[in-house]
XYZ file of N, CA, C and O in Angstrom:
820
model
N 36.658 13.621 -19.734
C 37.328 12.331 -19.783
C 38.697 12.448 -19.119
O 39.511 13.300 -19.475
N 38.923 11.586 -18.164
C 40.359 11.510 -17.731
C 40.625 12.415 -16.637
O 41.767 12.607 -16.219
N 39.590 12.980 -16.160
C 39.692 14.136 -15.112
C 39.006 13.148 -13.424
O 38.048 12.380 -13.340
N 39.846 13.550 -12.484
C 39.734 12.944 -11.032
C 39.830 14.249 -9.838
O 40.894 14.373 -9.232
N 38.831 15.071 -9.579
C 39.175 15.845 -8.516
C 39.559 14.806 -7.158
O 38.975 13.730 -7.021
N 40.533 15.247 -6.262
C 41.034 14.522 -5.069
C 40.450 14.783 -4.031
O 39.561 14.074 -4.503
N 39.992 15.150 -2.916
C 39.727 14.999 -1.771
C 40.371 14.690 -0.962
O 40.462 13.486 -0.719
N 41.156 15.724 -0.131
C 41.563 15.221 1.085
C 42.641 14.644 0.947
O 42.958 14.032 1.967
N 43.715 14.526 -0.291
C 44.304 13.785 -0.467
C 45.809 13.350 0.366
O 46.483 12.333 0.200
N 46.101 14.752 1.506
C 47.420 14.217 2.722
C 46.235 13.929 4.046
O 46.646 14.185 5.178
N 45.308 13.592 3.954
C 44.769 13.346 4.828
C 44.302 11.822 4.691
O 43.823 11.428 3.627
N 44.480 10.830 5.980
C 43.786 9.192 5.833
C 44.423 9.004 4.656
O 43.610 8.856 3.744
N 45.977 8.931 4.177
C 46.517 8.797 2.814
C 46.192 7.397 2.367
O 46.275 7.232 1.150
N 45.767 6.135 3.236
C 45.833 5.082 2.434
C 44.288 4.758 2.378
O 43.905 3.599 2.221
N 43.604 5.588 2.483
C 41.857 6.222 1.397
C 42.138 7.203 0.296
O 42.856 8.200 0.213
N 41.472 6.690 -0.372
C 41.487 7.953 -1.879
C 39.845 8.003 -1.853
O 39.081 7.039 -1.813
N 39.479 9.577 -1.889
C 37.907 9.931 -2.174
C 38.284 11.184 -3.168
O 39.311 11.849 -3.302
N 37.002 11.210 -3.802
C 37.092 12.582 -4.935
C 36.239 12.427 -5.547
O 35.624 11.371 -5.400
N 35.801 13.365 -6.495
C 34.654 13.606 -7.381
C 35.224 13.204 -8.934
O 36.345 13.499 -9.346
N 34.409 12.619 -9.534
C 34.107 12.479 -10.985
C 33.031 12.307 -11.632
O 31.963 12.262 -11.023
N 33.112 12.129 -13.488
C 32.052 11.970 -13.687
C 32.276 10.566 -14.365
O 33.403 10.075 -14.429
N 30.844 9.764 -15.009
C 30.966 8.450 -15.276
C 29.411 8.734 -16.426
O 28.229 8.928 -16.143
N 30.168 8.630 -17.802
C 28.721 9.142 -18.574
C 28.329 10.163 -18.250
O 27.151 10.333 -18.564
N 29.165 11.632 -17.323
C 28.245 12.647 -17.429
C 27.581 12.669 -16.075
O 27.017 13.611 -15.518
N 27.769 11.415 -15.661
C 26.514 11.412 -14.276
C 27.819 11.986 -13.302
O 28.723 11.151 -13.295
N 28.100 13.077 -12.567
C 28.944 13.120 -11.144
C 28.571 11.976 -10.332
O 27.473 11.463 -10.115
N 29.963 11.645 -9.860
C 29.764 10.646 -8.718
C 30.935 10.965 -7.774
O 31.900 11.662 -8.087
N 30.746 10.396 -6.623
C 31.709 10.092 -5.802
C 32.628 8.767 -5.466
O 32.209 7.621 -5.300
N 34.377 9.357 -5.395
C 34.671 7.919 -6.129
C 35.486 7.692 -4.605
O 35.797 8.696 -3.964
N 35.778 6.435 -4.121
C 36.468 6.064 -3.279
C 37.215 4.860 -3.310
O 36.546 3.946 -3.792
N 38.402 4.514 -2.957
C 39.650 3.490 -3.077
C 40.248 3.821 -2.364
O 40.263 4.866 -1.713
N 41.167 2.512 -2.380
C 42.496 1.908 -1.211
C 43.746 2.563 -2.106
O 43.564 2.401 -3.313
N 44.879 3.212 -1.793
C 46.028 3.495 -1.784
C 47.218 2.097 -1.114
O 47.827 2.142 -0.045
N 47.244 1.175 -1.953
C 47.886 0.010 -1.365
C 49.153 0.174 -0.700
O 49.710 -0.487 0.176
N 49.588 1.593 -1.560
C 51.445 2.235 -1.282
C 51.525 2.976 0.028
O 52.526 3.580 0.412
N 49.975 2.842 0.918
C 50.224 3.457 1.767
C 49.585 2.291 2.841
O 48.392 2.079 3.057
N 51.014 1.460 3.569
C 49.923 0.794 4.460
C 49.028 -0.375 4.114
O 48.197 -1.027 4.747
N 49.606 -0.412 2.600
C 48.659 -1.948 1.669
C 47.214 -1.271 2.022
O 46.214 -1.864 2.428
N 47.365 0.134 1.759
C 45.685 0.603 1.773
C 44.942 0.142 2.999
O 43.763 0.233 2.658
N 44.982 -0.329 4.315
C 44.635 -0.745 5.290
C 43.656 0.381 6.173
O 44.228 1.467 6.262
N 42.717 0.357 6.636
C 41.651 1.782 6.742
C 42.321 1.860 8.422
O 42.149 1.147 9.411
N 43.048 2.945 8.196
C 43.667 3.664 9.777
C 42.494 4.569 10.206
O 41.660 5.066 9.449
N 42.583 4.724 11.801
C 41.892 5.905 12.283
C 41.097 7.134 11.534
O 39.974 7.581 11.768
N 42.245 7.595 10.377
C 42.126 9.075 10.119
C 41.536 8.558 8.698
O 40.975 9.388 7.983
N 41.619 7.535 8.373
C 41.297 7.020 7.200
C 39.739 6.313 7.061
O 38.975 6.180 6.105
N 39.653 5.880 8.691
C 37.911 5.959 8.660
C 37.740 7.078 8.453
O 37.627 7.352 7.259
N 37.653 8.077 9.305
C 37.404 9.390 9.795
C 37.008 9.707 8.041
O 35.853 10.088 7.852
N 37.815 9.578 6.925
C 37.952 10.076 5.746
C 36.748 9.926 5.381
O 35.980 10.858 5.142
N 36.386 8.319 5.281
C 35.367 7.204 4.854
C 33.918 8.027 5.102
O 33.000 8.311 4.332
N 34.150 8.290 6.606
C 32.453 8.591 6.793
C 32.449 9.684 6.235
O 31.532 9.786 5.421
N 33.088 10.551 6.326
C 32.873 12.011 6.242
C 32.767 11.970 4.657
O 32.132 12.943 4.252
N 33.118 11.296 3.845
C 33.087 11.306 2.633
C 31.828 10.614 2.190
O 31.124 11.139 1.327
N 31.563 9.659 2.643
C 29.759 9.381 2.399
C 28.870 10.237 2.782
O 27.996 10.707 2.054
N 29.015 10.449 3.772
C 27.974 11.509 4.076
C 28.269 13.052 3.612
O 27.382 13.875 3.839
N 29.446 13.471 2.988
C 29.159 14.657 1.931
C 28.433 13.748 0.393
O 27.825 14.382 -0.470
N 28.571 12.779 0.337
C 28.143 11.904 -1.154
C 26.721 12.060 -0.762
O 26.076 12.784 -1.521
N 26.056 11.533 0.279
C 24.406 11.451 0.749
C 23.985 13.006 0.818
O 22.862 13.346 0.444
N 24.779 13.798 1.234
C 24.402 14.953 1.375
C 23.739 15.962 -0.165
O 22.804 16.761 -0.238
N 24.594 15.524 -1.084
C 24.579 15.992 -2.651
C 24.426 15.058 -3.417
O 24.729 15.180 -4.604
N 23.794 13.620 -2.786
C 23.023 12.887 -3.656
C 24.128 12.355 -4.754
O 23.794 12.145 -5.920
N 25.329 12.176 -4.335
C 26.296 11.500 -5.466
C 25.991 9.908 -5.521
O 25.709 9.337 -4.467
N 26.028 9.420 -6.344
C 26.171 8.161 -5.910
C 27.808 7.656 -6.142
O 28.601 8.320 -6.810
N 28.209 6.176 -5.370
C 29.296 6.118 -4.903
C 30.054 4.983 -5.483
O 29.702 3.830 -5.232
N 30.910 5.196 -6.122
C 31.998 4.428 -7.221
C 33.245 4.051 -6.348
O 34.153 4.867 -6.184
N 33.278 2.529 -5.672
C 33.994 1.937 -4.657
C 34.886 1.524 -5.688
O 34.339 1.177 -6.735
N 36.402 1.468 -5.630
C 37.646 0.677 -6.162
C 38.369 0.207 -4.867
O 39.059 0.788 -4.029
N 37.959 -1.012 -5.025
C 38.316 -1.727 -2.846
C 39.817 -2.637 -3.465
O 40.196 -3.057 -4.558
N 40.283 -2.626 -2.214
C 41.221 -2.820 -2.072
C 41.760 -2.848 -0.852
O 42.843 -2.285 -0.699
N 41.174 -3.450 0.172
C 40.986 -3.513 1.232
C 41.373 -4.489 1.816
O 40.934 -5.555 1.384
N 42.375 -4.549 3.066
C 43.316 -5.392 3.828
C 42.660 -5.194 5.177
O 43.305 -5.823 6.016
N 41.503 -4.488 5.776
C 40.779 -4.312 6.768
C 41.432 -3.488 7.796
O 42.396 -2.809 7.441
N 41.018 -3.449 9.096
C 41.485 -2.444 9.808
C 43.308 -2.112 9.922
O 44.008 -3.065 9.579
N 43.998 -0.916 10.348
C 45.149 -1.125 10.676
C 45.230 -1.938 12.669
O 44.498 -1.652 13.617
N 46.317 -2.871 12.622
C 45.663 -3.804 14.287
C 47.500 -2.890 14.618
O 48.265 -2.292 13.861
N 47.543 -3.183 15.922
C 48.681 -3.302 17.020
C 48.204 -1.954 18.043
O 47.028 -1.598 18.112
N 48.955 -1.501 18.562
C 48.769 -0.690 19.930
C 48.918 0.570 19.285
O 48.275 1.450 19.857
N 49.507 0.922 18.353
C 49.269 2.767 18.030
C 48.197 2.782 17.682
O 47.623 3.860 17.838
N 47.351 1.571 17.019
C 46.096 2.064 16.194
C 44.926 1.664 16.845
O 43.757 1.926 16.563
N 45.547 0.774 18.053
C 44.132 0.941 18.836
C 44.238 2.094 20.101
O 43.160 2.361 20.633
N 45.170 2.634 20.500
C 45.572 3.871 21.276
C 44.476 5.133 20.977
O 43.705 5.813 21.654
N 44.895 5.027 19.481
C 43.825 6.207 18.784
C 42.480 6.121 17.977
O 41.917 6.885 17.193
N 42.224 5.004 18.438
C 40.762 4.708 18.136
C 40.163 3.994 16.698
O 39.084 4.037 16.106
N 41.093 3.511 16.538
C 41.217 3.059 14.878
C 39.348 2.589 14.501
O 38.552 2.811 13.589
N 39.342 1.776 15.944
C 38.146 0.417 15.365
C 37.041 1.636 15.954
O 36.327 1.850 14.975
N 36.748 2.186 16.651
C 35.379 3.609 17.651
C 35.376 4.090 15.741
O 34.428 3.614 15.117
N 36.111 4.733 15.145
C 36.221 5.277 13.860
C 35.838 3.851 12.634
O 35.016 3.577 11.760
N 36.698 3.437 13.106
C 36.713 2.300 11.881
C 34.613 1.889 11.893
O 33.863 1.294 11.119
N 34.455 2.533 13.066
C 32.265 1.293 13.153
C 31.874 2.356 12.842
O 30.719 2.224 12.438
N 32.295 3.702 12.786
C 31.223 4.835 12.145
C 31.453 5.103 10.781
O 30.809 5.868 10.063
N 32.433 4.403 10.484
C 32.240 4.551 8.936
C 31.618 3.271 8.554
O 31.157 3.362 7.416
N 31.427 2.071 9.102
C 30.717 0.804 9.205
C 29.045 1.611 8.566
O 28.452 1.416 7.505
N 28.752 2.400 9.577
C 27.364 2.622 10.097
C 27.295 3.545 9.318
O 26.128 3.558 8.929
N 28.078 4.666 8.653
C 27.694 5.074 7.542
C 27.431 4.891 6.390
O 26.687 5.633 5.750
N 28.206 3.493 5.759
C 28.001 2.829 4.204
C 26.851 2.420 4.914
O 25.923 2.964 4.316
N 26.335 1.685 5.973
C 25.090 0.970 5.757
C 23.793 2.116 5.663
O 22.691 2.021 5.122
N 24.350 3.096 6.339
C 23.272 3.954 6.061
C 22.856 4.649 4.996
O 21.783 5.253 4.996
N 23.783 4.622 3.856
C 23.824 5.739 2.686
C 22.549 5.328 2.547
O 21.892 4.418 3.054
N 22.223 6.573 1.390
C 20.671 6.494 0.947
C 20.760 6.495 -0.626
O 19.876 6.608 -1.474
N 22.341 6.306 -0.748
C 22.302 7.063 -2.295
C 22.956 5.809 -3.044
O 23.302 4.989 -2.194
N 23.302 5.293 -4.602
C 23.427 4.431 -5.138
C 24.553 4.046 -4.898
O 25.365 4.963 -4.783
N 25.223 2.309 -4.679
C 26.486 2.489 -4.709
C 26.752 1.123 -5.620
O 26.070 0.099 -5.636
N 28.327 1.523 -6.607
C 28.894 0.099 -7.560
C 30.164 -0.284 -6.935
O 31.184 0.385 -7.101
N 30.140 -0.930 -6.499
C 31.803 -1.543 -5.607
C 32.305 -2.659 -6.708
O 31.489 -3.523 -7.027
N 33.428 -2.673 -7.214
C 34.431 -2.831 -7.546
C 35.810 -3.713 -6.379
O 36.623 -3.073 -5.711
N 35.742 -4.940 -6.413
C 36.701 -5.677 -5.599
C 37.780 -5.807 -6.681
O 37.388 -6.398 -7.687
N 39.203 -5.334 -6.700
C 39.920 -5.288 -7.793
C 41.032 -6.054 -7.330
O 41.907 -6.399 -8.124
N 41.100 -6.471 -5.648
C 42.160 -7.067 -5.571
C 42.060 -7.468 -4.250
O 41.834 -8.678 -4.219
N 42.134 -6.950 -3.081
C 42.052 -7.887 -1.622
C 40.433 -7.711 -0.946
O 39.971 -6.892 -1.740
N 39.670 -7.909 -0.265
C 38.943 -8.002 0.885
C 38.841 -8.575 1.958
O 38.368 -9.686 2.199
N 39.444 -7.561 2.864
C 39.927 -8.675 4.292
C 39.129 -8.020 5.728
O 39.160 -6.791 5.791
N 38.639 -8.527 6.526
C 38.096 -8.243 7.793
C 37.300 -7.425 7.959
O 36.645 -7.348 6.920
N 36.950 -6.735 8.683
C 35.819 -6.414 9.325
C 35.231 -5.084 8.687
O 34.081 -4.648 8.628
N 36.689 -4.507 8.141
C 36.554 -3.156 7.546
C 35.562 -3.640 6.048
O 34.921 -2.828 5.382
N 35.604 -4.396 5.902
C 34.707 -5.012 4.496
C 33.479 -3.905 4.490
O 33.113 -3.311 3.476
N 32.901 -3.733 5.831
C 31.520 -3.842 5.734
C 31.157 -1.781 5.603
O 30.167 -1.058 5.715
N 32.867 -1.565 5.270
C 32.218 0.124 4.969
C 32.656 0.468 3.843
O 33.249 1.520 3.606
N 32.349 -0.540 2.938
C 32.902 -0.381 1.538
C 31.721 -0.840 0.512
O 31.903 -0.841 -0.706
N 30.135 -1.342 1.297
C 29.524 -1.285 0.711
C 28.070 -0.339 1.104
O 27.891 0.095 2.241
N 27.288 -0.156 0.196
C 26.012 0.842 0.827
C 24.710 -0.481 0.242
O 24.926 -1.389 -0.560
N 23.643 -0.228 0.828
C 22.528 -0.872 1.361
C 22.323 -1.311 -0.428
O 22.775 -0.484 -1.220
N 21.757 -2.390 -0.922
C 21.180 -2.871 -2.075
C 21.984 -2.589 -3.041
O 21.569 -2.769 -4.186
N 23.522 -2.007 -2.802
C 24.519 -1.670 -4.107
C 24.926 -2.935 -4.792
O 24.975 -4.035 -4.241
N 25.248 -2.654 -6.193
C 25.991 -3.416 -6.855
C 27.463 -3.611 -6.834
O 28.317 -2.727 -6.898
N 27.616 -4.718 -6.748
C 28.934 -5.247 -6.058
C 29.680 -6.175 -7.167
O 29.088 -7.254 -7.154
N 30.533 -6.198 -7.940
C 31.582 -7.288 -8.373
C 32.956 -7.091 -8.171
O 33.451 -6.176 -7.513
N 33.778 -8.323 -8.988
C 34.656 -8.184 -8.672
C 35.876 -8.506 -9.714
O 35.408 -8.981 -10.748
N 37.013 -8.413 -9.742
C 37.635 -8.790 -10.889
C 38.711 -10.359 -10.461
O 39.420 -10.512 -9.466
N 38.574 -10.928 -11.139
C 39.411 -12.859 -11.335
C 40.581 -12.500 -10.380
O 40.773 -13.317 -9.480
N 41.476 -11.307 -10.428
C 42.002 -10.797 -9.138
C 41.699 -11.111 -7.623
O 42.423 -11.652 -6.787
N 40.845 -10.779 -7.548
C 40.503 -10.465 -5.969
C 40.252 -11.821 -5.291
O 39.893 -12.882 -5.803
N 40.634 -11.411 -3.537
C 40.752 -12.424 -2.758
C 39.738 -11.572 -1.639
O 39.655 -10.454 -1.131
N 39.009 -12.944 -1.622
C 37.556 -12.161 -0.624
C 37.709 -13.285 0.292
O 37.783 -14.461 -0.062
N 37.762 -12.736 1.821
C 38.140 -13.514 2.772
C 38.407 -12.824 4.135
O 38.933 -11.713 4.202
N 37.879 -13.797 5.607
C 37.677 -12.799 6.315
C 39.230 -12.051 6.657
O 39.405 -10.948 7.174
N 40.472 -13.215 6.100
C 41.463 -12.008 6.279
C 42.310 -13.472 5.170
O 41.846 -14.499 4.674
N 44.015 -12.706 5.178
C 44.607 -12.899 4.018
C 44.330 -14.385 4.183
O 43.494 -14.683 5.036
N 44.973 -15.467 3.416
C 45.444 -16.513 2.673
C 46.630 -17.190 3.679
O 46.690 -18.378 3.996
N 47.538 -16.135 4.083
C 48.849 -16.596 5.224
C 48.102 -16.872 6.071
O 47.670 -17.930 6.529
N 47.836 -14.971 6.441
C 47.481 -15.416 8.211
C 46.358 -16.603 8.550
O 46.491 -17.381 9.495
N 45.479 -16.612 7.829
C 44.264 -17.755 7.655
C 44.693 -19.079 7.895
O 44.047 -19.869 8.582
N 45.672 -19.317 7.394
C 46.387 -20.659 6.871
C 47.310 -20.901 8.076
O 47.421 -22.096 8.353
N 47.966 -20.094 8.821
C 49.068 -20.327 8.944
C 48.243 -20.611 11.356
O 48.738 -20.905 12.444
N 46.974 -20.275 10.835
C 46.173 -20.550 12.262
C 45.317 -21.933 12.442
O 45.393 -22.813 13.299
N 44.603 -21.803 11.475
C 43.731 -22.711 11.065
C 44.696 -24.575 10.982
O 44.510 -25.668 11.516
N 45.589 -24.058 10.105
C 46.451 -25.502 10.023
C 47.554 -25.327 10.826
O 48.333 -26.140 10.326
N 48.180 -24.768 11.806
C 49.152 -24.836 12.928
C 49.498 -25.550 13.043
O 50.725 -25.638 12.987
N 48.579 -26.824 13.340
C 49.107 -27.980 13.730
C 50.140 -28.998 12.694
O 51.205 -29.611 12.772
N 49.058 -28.721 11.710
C 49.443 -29.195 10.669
C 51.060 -29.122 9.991
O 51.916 -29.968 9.735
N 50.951 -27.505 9.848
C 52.573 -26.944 9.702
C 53.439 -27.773 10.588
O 54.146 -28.687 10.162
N 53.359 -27.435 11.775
C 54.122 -27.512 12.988
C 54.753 -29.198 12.795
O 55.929 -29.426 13.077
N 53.931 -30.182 12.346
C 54.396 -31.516 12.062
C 54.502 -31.811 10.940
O 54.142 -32.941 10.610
N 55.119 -30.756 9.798
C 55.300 -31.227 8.568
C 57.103 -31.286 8.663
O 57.895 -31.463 7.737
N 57.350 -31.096 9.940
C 59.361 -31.102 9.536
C 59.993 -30.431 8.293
O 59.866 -29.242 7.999
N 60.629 -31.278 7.670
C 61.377 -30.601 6.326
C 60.589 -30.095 5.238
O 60.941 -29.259 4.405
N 59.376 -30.747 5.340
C 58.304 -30.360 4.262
C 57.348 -29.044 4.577
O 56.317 -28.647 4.033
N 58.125 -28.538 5.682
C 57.006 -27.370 6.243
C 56.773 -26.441 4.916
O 55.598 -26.292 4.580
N 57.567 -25.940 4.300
C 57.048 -24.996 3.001
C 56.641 -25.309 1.722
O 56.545 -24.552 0.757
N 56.368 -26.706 1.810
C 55.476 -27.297 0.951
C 54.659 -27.353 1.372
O 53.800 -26.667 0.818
N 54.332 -27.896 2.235
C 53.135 -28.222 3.131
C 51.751 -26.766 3.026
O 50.594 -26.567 2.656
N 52.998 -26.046 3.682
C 52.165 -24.736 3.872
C 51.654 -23.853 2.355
O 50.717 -23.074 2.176
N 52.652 -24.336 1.473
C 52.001 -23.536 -0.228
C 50.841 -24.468 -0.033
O 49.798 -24.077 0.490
N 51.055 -25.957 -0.540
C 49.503 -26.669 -0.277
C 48.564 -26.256 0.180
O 47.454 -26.355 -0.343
N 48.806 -25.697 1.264
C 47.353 -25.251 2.264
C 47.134 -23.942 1.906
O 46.152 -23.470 2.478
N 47.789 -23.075 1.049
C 47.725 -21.290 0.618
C 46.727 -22.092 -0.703
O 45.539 -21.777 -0.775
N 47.109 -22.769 -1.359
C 46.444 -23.033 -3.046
C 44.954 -23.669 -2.574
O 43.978 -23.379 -3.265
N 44.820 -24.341 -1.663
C 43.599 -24.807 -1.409
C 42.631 -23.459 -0.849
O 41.507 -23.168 -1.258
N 43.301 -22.866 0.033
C 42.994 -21.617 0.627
C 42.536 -20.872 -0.571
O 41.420 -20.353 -0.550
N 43.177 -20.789 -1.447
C 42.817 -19.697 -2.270
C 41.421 -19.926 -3.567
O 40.710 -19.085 -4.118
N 41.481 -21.645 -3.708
C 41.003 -21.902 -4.747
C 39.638 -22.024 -4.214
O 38.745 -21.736 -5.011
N 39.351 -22.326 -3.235
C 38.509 -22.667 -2.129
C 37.903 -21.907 -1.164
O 37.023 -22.388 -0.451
N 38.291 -20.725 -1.057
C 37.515 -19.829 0.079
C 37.755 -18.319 -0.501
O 36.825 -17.689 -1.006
N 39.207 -17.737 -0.377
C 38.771 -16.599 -1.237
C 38.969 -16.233 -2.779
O 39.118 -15.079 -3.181
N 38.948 -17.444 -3.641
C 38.596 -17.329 -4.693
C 37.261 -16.225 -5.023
O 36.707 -16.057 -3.937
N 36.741 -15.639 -5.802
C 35.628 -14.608 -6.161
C 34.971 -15.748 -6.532
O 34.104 -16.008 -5.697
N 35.008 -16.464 -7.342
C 34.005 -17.117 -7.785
C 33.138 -17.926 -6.784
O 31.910 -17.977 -6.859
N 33.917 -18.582 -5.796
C 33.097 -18.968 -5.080
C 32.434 -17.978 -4.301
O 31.434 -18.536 -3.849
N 32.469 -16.895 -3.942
C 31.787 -15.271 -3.227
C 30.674 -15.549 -4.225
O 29.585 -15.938 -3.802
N 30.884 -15.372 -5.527
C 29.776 -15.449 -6.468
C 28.559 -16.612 -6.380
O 27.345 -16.509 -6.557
N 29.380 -17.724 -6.042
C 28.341 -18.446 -5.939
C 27.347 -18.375 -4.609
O 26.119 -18.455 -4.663
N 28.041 -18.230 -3.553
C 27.358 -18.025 -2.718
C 26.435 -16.635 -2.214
O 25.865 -16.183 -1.221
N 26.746 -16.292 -3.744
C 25.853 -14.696 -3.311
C 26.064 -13.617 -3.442
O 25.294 -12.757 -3.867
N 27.435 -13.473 -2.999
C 27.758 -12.281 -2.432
C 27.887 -11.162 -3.322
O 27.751 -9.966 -3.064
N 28.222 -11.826 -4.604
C 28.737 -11.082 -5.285
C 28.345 -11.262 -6.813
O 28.828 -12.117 -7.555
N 27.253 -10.180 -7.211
C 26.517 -9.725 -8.316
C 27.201 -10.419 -9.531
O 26.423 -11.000 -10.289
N 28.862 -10.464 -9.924
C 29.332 -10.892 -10.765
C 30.355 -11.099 -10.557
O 30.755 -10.403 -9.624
N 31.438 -12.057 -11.145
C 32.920 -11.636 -11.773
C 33.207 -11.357 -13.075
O 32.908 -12.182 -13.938
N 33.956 -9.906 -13.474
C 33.622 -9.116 -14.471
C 35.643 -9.533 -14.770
O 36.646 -9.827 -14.120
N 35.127 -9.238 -16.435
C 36.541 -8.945 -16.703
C 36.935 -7.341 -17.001
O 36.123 -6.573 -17.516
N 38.105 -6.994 -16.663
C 38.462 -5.628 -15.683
C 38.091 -4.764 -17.175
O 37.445 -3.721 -17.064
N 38.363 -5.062 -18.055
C 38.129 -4.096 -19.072
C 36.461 -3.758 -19.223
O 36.081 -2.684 -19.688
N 35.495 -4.850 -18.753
C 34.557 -4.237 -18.563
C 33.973 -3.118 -17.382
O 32.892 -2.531 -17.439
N 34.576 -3.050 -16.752
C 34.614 -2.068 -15.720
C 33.933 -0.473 -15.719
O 33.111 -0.133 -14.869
N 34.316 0.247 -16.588
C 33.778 0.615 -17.109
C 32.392 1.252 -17.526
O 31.864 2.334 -17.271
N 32.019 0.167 -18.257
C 30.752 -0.233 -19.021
C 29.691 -0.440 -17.598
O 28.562 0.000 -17.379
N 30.385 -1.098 -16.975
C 29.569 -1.818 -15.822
C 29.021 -1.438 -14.619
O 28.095 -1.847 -13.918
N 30.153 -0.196 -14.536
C 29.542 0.633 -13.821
C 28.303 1.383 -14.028
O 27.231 1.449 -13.426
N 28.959 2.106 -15.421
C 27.480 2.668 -16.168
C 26.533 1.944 -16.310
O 25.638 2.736 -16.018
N 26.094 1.125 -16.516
C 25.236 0.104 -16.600
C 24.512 0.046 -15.447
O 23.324 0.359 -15.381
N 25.421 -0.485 -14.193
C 24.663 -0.547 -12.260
C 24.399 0.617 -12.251
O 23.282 0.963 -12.634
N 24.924 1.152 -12.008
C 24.694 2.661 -11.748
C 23.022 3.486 -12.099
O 22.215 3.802 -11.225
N 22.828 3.706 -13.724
C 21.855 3.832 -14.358
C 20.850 2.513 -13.917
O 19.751 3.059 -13.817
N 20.677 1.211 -13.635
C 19.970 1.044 -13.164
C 19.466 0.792 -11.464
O 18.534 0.258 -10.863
N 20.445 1.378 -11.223
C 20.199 1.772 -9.335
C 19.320 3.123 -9.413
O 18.503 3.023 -8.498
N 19.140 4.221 -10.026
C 18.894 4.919 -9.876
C 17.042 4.978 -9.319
O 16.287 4.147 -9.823
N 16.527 5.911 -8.380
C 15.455 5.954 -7.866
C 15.178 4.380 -7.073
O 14.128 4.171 -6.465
């Protein structure tokens, strides 16, 4: 109880991977480091991703996601060094796992990087927290209604909360993810837990 081996841990610092157990069962656990980068999956931090599923597929762990995910790191250092070539092989590795996975949305899901945070038929929720969306609430808002802003004059920062609360209540709210599918449940965080054990034990075979 209470024990977290680390992995890799000055390496891809705003990924966290490591071994634990959950009921006894070993698993492999992976999360966003928000203090590094708002947890945003850099180059070295894919690089982490795959290589860490595929030691999980390799020894048959199954895989305990705590996301927290703001999607790729963007500007010119991180596409210089290959952020997104890295960022699609760890894509192509969650889709490939063979082994069980419970993802846990505890607080952001943004862009493209979404799609290496889950493995094939895993169980997925999320907690009343989380904002699931193809990217934040600002930047979303602040494209989409441009126009809008742009001719609100003195009222521009009213205007623009308006369009964040609709944004939020309305698109990446979880519940609506839930309704449309995506997402197995919205759990309250103290069940967490439980819930894992629960997916988990029945993912198995």
């Amino acid at each position: 109880v209470g024990s977290f081996f680390e992995i890799g841990r000055l390496y891809g610092t705003g990924t966290i991977t490591g071994l634990a157990r959950l009921a006894g069962q070993p698993v492999g656990v992976l999360g966003n480091d928000c203090r590094q980068l708002a947890g945003a999956m850099t180059a070295t931090g894919a690089q982490k991703t795959r290589r860490f599923i595929e030691f999980c597929d390799t020894f048959h762990l199954p895989i305990v996601n705590l996301i927290d995910e703001p999607g790729f790191m963007i500007g010119v250092d991180a596409e210089k060094i290959g952020t997104i070539r890295f960022g699609t092989a760890a894509v192509i590795a969650a889709a490939s796992s063979v082994v069980p996975w419970a993802s846990v949305i505890v607080r952001k899901l943004h862009g493209v990087a979404q799609a290496a945070n889950f493995g094939p038929d895993g169980f997925v929720v999320a907690w009343p927290s989380a904002e699931i969306a193809v990217m934040g609430p600002e930047g979303a808002v602040n494209i989409i209604h441009r126009a809008e802003i742009a001719a609100a004059g003195d009222d521009i920062e009213q205007v623009r909360f308006k369009l964040l609360q609709e944004y939020r209540e309305g698109i990446s709210n979880p519940y609506v993810s839930a309704e449309r599918g995506f997402l197995d449940d919205v759990i309250d965080p103290a069940e967490t837990r439980a819930m894992l054990v629960k997916s988990l034990e029945l993912l198995k075979g």
